[in-house]
Short mmCIF file of C-alpha atoms in Angstrom, two decimals:
data_model
loop_
_atom_site.label_atom_id
_atom_site.label_comp_id
_atom_site.label_asym_id
_atom_site.label_seq_id
_atom_site.Cartn_x
_atom_site.Cartn_y
_atom_site.Cartn_z
CA MET E 457 -13.47 0.18 -13.68
CA GLY E 458 -13.77 -0.68 -17.36
CA ASP E 459 -15.46 2.66 -18.05
CA LEU E 460 -12.58 4.60 -16.51
CA ILE E 461 -10.03 4.21 -19.31
CA ARG E 462 -10.03 4.00 -23.11
CA GLN E 463 -7.28 3.07 -25.52
CA ASN E 464 -6.90 5.55 -28.38
CA PRO E 465 -6.08 4.56 -31.99
CA ASP E 466 -2.50 5.81 -31.54
CA GLY E 467 -1.95 3.47 -28.60
CA THR E 468 -2.22 6.12 -25.89
CA TYR E 469 -4.84 5.95 -23.14
CA THR E 470 -7.47 8.40 -21.96
CA ARG E 471 -8.86 8.17 -18.44
CA LEU E 472 -12.55 8.87 -18.81
CA ALA E 473 -13.48 9.60 -15.21
CA SER E 474 -11.96 11.92 -12.68
CA MET E 475 -12.27 11.56 -8.94
CA PRO E 476 -12.34 14.41 -6.40
CA THR E 477 -8.94 15.44 -5.10
CA THR E 478 -7.76 17.22 -1.97
CA PRO E 479 -4.75 19.55 -1.93
CA ALA E 480 -2.09 19.36 0.73
CA SER E 481 -2.22 21.98 3.48
CA ALA E 482 0.57 22.81 5.92
CA ASP E 483 -1.34 25.70 7.50
CA PRO E 484 -1.10 25.21 11.30
CA SER E 485 -4.16 27.43 11.78
CA SER E 486 -6.38 25.02 9.83
CA LEU E 487 -9.04 23.00 11.65
CA SER E 488 -7.47 19.72 10.61
CA GLU E 489 -5.61 17.69 13.23
CA VAL E 490 -3.05 16.75 10.56
CA LEU E 491 -0.75 18.92 8.44
CA THR E 492 0.19 17.79 4.93
CA LYS E 493 2.76 18.67 2.32
CA ASP E 494 3.80 17.27 -1.09
CA VAL E 495 7.45 16.60 -1.86
CA THR E 496 8.87 15.32 -5.16
CA PHE E 497 11.50 12.59 -4.90
CA ASN E 498 12.07 11.92 -8.62
CA PRO E 499 11.35 14.87 -10.95
CA THR E 500 12.10 12.80 -14.07
CA ASN E 501 9.38 10.28 -13.27
CA ASN E 502 7.12 12.87 -11.61
CA THR E 503 6.94 10.72 -8.50
CA TRP E 504 6.28 12.31 -5.15
CA VAL E 505 5.01 11.77 -1.64
CA ARG E 506 2.43 13.43 0.54
CA ILE E 507 3.56 13.63 4.16
CA TYR E 508 0.99 13.64 6.98
CA LEU E 509 2.12 15.11 10.29
CA PRO E 510 -0.15 15.14 13.36
CA LYS E 511 -0.39 18.74 14.52
CA LYS E 512 0.18 17.63 18.10
CA ALA E 513 3.77 16.73 17.16
CA LEU E 514 4.52 20.43 16.76
CA VAL E 515 3.09 21.15 20.19
CA ASP E 516 4.93 18.23 21.79
CA ASN E 517 8.15 19.38 20.10
CA SER E 518 8.95 15.74 19.34
CA SER E 519 12.54 16.29 18.32
CA THR E 520 14.16 13.63 20.50
CA THR E 521 14.35 10.02 19.43
CA THR E 522 12.23 8.85 22.35
CA ASN E 523 9.42 11.25 21.43
CA LYS E 524 9.46 10.76 17.68
CA LEU E 525 6.42 9.20 16.05
CA PRO E 526 6.32 5.87 14.20
CA LEU E 527 6.67 6.15 10.43
CA ILE E 528 4.03 4.67 8.13
CA VAL E 529 4.80 4.39 4.41
CA TYR E 530 1.57 3.93 2.46
CA TYR E 531 0.92 2.62 -1.06
CA HIS E 532 -2.53 3.49 -2.37
CA GLY E 533 -4.79 1.31 -4.50
CA GLY E 534 -6.51 1.93 -7.81
CA GLY E 535 -5.85 -1.11 -9.97
CA PHE E 536 -2.38 0.19 -10.94
CA TYR E 537 -3.93 2.65 -13.41
CA PHE E 538 -6.13 5.15 -11.58
CA THR E 539 -6.43 7.26 -8.40
CA THR E 540 -3.54 9.18 -6.90
CA VAL E 541 -2.18 10.17 -3.52
CA ALA E 542 -4.29 13.33 -3.81
CA THR E 543 -7.56 11.47 -4.58
CA THR E 544 -9.85 12.49 -1.72
CA LEU E 545 -10.67 8.90 -0.70
CA ASN E 546 -6.96 8.09 -0.38
CA HIS E 547 -6.13 11.41 1.26
CA ASN E 548 -8.85 11.06 3.88
CA PHE E 549 -7.77 7.50 4.68
CA CYS E 550 -4.19 8.64 5.29
CA ASP E 551 -5.33 11.68 7.26
CA THR E 552 -7.38 9.46 9.56
CA MET E 553 -4.57 6.91 9.74
CA SER E 554 -2.11 9.57 10.88
CA THR E 555 -4.51 10.70 13.61
CA GLN E 556 -5.62 7.26 14.78
CA LEU E 557 -2.15 5.71 14.78
CA ASP E 558 -0.42 8.86 16.06
CA ALA E 559 2.13 8.45 13.28
CA VAL E 560 3.85 10.32 10.49
CA VAL E 561 2.45 8.94 7.23
CA VAL E 562 4.22 9.10 3.87
CA SER E 563 1.87 8.30 0.99
CA VAL E 564 3.73 7.41 -2.22
CA GLU E 565 2.71 8.50 -5.71
CA TYR E 566 4.02 5.92 -8.18
CA ARG E 567 3.86 5.75 -11.97
CA MET E 568 0.63 4.44 -13.49
CA ALA E 569 -0.01 1.57 -15.87
CA PRO E 570 -0.44 1.01 -18.77
CA GLU E 571 1.90 3.85 -19.69
CA ASN E 572 4.31 2.42 -17.13
CA ARG E 573 3.63 -1.27 -16.60
CA LEU E 574 4.84 -3.28 -13.64
CA PRO E 575 7.49 -3.31 -12.27
CA ALA E 576 7.55 0.50 -12.63
CA ALA E 577 5.31 0.98 -9.58
CA TYR E 578 7.49 -1.43 -7.58
CA ASP E 579 10.60 0.53 -8.59
CA ASP E 580 9.02 3.81 -7.52
CA ALA E 581 7.77 2.40 -4.23
CA MET E 582 11.24 1.12 -3.44
CA GLU E 583 12.86 4.38 -4.52
CA ALA E 584 10.62 6.22 -2.07
CA LEU E 585 12.13 4.18 0.78
CA ASP E 586 15.61 5.03 -0.42
CA TRP E 587 14.63 8.72 -0.48
CA ILE E 588 13.17 8.56 3.03
CA LYS E 589 16.37 7.12 4.51
CA SER E 590 18.49 10.07 3.37
CA THR E 591 16.22 13.08 2.86
CA ASP E 592 16.68 16.27 4.83
CA GLU E 593 12.92 16.89 4.76
CA ILE E 594 12.35 18.45 8.18
CA TRP E 595 9.04 16.73 8.96
CA LEU E 596 10.74 13.35 8.61
CA ARG E 597 14.03 14.29 10.25
CA GLU E 598 12.46 16.07 13.23
CA TYR E 599 9.30 14.11 13.93
CA ALA E 600 9.49 10.61 12.41
CA ASP E 601 11.35 7.68 13.93
CA ILE E 602 12.60 6.05 10.74
CA SER E 603 13.96 3.16 12.79
CA ASN E 604 10.34 2.28 13.62
CA CYS E 605 8.81 2.00 10.16
CA PHE E 606 5.79 0.03 8.95
CA LEU E 607 4.71 -0.34 5.32
CA ILE E 608 1.00 -0.43 4.46
CA GLY E 609 -0.64 -1.07 1.10
CA THR E 610 -4.29 -1.11 0.03
CA SER E 611 -5.55 -3.30 -2.85
CA ALA E 612 -3.10 -2.77 -5.74
CA GLY E 613 -0.98 -1.00 -3.13
CA GLY E 614 -1.01 -4.24 -1.15
CA ASN E 615 0.29 -6.02 -4.23
CA ILE E 616 3.01 -3.37 -4.51
CA LEU E 617 3.77 -3.84 -0.82
CA HIS E 618 4.45 -7.55 -1.37
CA ARG E 619 7.08 -6.93 -4.04
CA VAL E 620 8.59 -4.03 -2.10
CA GLY E 621 8.75 -6.22 0.99
CA VAL E 622 10.65 -8.85 -0.98
CA ARG E 623 13.11 -6.27 -2.30
CA ALA E 624 13.50 -4.42 0.99
CA SER E 625 14.17 -7.64 2.88
CA ALA E 626 17.19 -8.17 0.63
CA ALA E 627 18.41 -4.58 1.04
CA VAL E 628 18.29 -4.01 4.79
CA GLU E 629 21.82 -2.61 5.03
CA GLU E 630 21.33 -0.33 2.03
CA LEU E 631 18.14 1.13 3.56
CA ALA E 632 19.70 1.89 6.97
CA PRO E 633 19.01 3.90 9.08
CA LEU E 634 15.45 3.24 7.85
CA LYS E 635 14.35 0.10 9.68
CA ILE E 636 11.20 -1.76 8.68
CA ARG E 637 9.39 -3.50 11.52
CA GLY E 638 6.37 -4.91 9.75
CA LEU E 639 4.18 -5.10 6.64
CA ILE E 640 0.43 -4.46 6.70
CA PHE E 641 -1.58 -5.76 3.75
CA HIS E 642 -5.00 -4.08 3.48
CA HIS E 643 -7.24 -6.00 1.06
CA PRO E 644 -4.20 -6.94 -1.09
CA PHE E 645 -4.91 -7.47 -4.79
CA PHE E 646 -3.63 -10.79 -6.16
CA GLY E 647 -4.69 -12.92 -9.11
CA GLY E 648 -4.21 -16.16 -10.98
CA VAL E 649 -5.31 -17.96 -14.13
CA THR E 650 -7.54 -20.52 -12.38
CA ARG E 651 -10.55 -18.82 -10.80
CA THR E 652 -11.07 -19.29 -7.08
CA GLU E 653 -14.48 -19.82 -5.48
CA SER E 654 -14.59 -16.25 -4.17
CA GLU E 655 -13.72 -14.92 -7.64
CA ILE E 656 -16.50 -16.98 -9.19
CA ARG E 657 -18.98 -15.78 -6.56
CA GLY E 658 -17.85 -12.21 -7.13
CA VAL E 659 -17.98 -12.24 -10.93
CA ASN E 660 -20.48 -9.34 -10.78
CA ASP E 661 -19.18 -7.80 -7.57
CA PRO E 662 -20.29 -4.13 -7.33
CA VAL E 663 -16.81 -2.98 -6.27
CA ILE E 664 -14.39 -5.10 -8.33
CA PRO E 665 -16.27 -7.31 -10.82
CA GLN E 666 -14.26 -9.88 -12.75
CA VAL E 667 -14.19 -7.81 -15.93
CA SER E 668 -12.51 -5.00 -13.99
CA THR E 669 -9.95 -7.13 -12.19
CA ASP E 670 -9.02 -8.77 -15.49
CA LEU E 671 -8.57 -5.31 -17.00
CA CYS E 672 -6.24 -4.32 -14.14
CA TRP E 673 -3.98 -7.27 -14.91
CA GLU E 674 -4.22 -6.70 -18.66
CA LEU E 675 -3.07 -3.11 -18.25
CA GLY E 676 -0.64 -3.63 -15.38
CA LEU E 677 1.31 -6.80 -16.11
CA PRO E 678 4.25 -6.89 -18.52
CA ILE E 679 3.05 -7.40 -22.10
CA GLY E 680 2.57 -11.10 -22.77
CA ALA E 681 2.34 -12.10 -19.10
CA ASP E 682 -0.71 -13.92 -17.75
CA ARG E 683 -2.24 -13.81 -14.28
CA ASP E 684 0.11 -16.54 -13.03
CA HIS E 685 3.05 -14.16 -13.36
CA LYS E 686 4.71 -13.66 -9.96
CA TYR E 687 3.60 -10.02 -9.96
CA SER E 688 -0.02 -11.18 -9.92
CA ASN E 689 0.24 -14.56 -8.21
CA PRO E 690 2.87 -14.46 -5.44
CA MET E 691 2.54 -18.19 -4.87
CA ALA E 692 3.80 -18.75 -8.42
CA ASP E 693 7.13 -17.10 -7.54
CA ASP E 694 9.89 -19.75 -7.63
CA GLN E 695 11.70 -17.71 -4.96
CA TRP E 696 8.74 -17.77 -2.55
CA SER E 697 10.36 -19.95 0.13
CA VAL E 698 13.68 -18.10 -0.11
CA ASN E 699 11.90 -14.77 0.30
CA CYS E 700 9.86 -16.06 3.24
CA ALA E 701 12.97 -17.39 4.97
CA ARG E 702 14.64 -13.99 4.68
CA ILE E 703 11.58 -12.16 6.06
CA LYS E 704 11.30 -14.68 8.88
CA ASN E 705 14.96 -14.27 9.80
CA LEU E 706 14.57 -10.49 9.92
CA GLY E 707 11.83 -10.89 12.51
CA TRP E 708 9.34 -8.87 10.49
CA ARG E 709 5.70 -9.21 11.47
CA LEU E 710 2.93 -9.23 8.87
CA LEU E 711 -0.76 -8.33 9.13
CA VAL E 712 -3.23 -9.21 6.37
CA ALA E 713 -6.62 -7.47 6.66
CA GLY E 714 -9.68 -7.99 4.48
CA GLY E 715 -13.26 -9.20 4.28
CA ASP E 716 -15.03 -12.31 3.05
CA ARG E 717 -17.17 -10.43 0.51
CA ASP E 718 -14.04 -9.50 -1.44
CA PRO E 719 -13.62 -11.52 -4.68
CA VAL E 720 -9.91 -11.67 -3.84
CA PHE E 721 -10.66 -13.17 -0.40
CA ASP E 722 -9.60 -16.73 -1.27
CA ARG E 723 -6.27 -15.55 -2.65
CA GLN E 724 -5.65 -13.47 0.47
CA MET E 725 -6.37 -16.54 2.61
CA MET E 726 -4.00 -18.65 0.50
CA PHE E 727 -1.37 -15.93 0.88
CA VAL E 728 -1.71 -16.07 4.67
CA GLU E 729 -1.62 -19.87 4.79
CA MET E 730 1.47 -20.03 2.59
CA LEU E 731 3.24 -17.47 4.77
CA LYS E 732 2.40 -19.46 7.89
CA LYS E 733 3.57 -22.68 6.23
CA ASP E 734 6.96 -21.06 5.65
CA GLY E 735 7.22 -19.86 9.22
CA VAL E 736 6.55 -16.15 8.70
CA ASN E 737 4.99 -14.34 11.67
CA VAL E 738 1.66 -13.35 10.09
CA ILE E 739 -1.66 -12.35 11.65
CA SER E 740 -4.91 -12.34 9.68
CA HIS E 741 -7.72 -9.85 10.33
CA PHE E 742 -10.70 -10.75 8.13
CA ILE E 743 -14.13 -9.31 8.90
CA GLN E 744 -17.27 -11.15 7.86
CA GLY E 745 -19.40 -9.17 5.42
CA ASN E 746 -16.73 -6.65 4.42
CA PRO E 747 -16.27 -5.98 0.68
CA HIS E 748 -13.05 -4.97 -1.05
CA GLY E 749 -11.50 -1.75 0.25
CA VAL E 750 -14.48 -0.89 2.45
CA GLU E 751 -12.44 1.24 4.86
CA ILE E 752 -11.52 3.51 1.92
CA THR E 753 -14.99 3.84 0.40
CA GLU E 754 -16.90 3.85 3.71
CA PRO E 755 -14.73 5.85 6.13
CA SER E 756 -17.02 5.08 9.09
CA THR E 757 -15.64 1.51 9.04
CA ALA E 758 -12.00 2.61 9.19
CA PRO E 759 -11.58 3.23 12.96
CA ALA E 760 -12.01 -0.50 13.75
CA LEU E 761 -9.25 -1.30 11.28
CA PHE E 762 -6.94 1.29 12.80
CA VAL E 763 -7.53 -0.14 16.28
CA SER E 764 -6.21 -3.47 15.02
CA ILE E 765 -3.30 -1.85 13.18
CA LYS E 766 -2.32 0.14 16.29
CA LYS E 767 -2.31 -3.07 18.35
CA PHE E 768 -0.18 -4.68 15.66
CA ILE E 769 2.30 -1.79 15.62
CA ASN E 770 2.52 -1.93 19.41
CA ASN E 771 3.06 -5.71 19.18
CA ASP E 772 -0.13 -6.24 21.20
CA MET E 773 -1.86 -8.80 18.95
#
């Protein structure tokens, strides 16, 4: 990732590599099983969402509460500083997710670091929830059951999900009628000053080598913060137990998915164990041999993940 961005002499940044993107398409005559559209929720910050609607919902005329589809709000990865909702890898993942989970998916475009360091992405992710609860966007009003909402985040998006979960758990009444049922962490990206065994083993990992993960934190964290800041290391948050107690009392269920070839694996395991210690209802889904974000980069591996997520959503795990 280090070759993807360069700091200019004037302090601005240039992203050196571009990734393929896919436009939204709401054409019902297309071959896709899912329709998509982009909707801006904050013009000032240029933040927006891409909504994924299974085409079958139009045929089923799912306009009654009992027929409405679950709502998935998704936060994409990219180290806080690259890839977008429209990046083809992210788009395809959400497209498949909408089909496999038979759900309306809202993928959130948040502001990028280092131009907008954390907590900007957390603010945008939370603002998207506030927009969802009150928008008149027809695809959400007619086809999504916003009282049956799950939040999913991949990699840096999983990190964002953690902070959004903390905030949302303290703002349940303000978010109504949006009702969150669970949080799904997909290869969540955490860090810390002291290297873990999996980080040491993965120093030259082909997906996220240590030099790249360090760069993500250098660009993403508030200036002057180290990797033991609560944004990077959730276990360093002095409000951890308070936050866990609130999530536990809400009855939220959590799923943490990953693989043991991920350099962040040890931190994900510690995250799960700490949640369990504080009584949070959390299920782990770690697959031996899986590297970081494999379901994004190797789409053929994604269906197995979605089977587990569907069981989780249906409370069948």
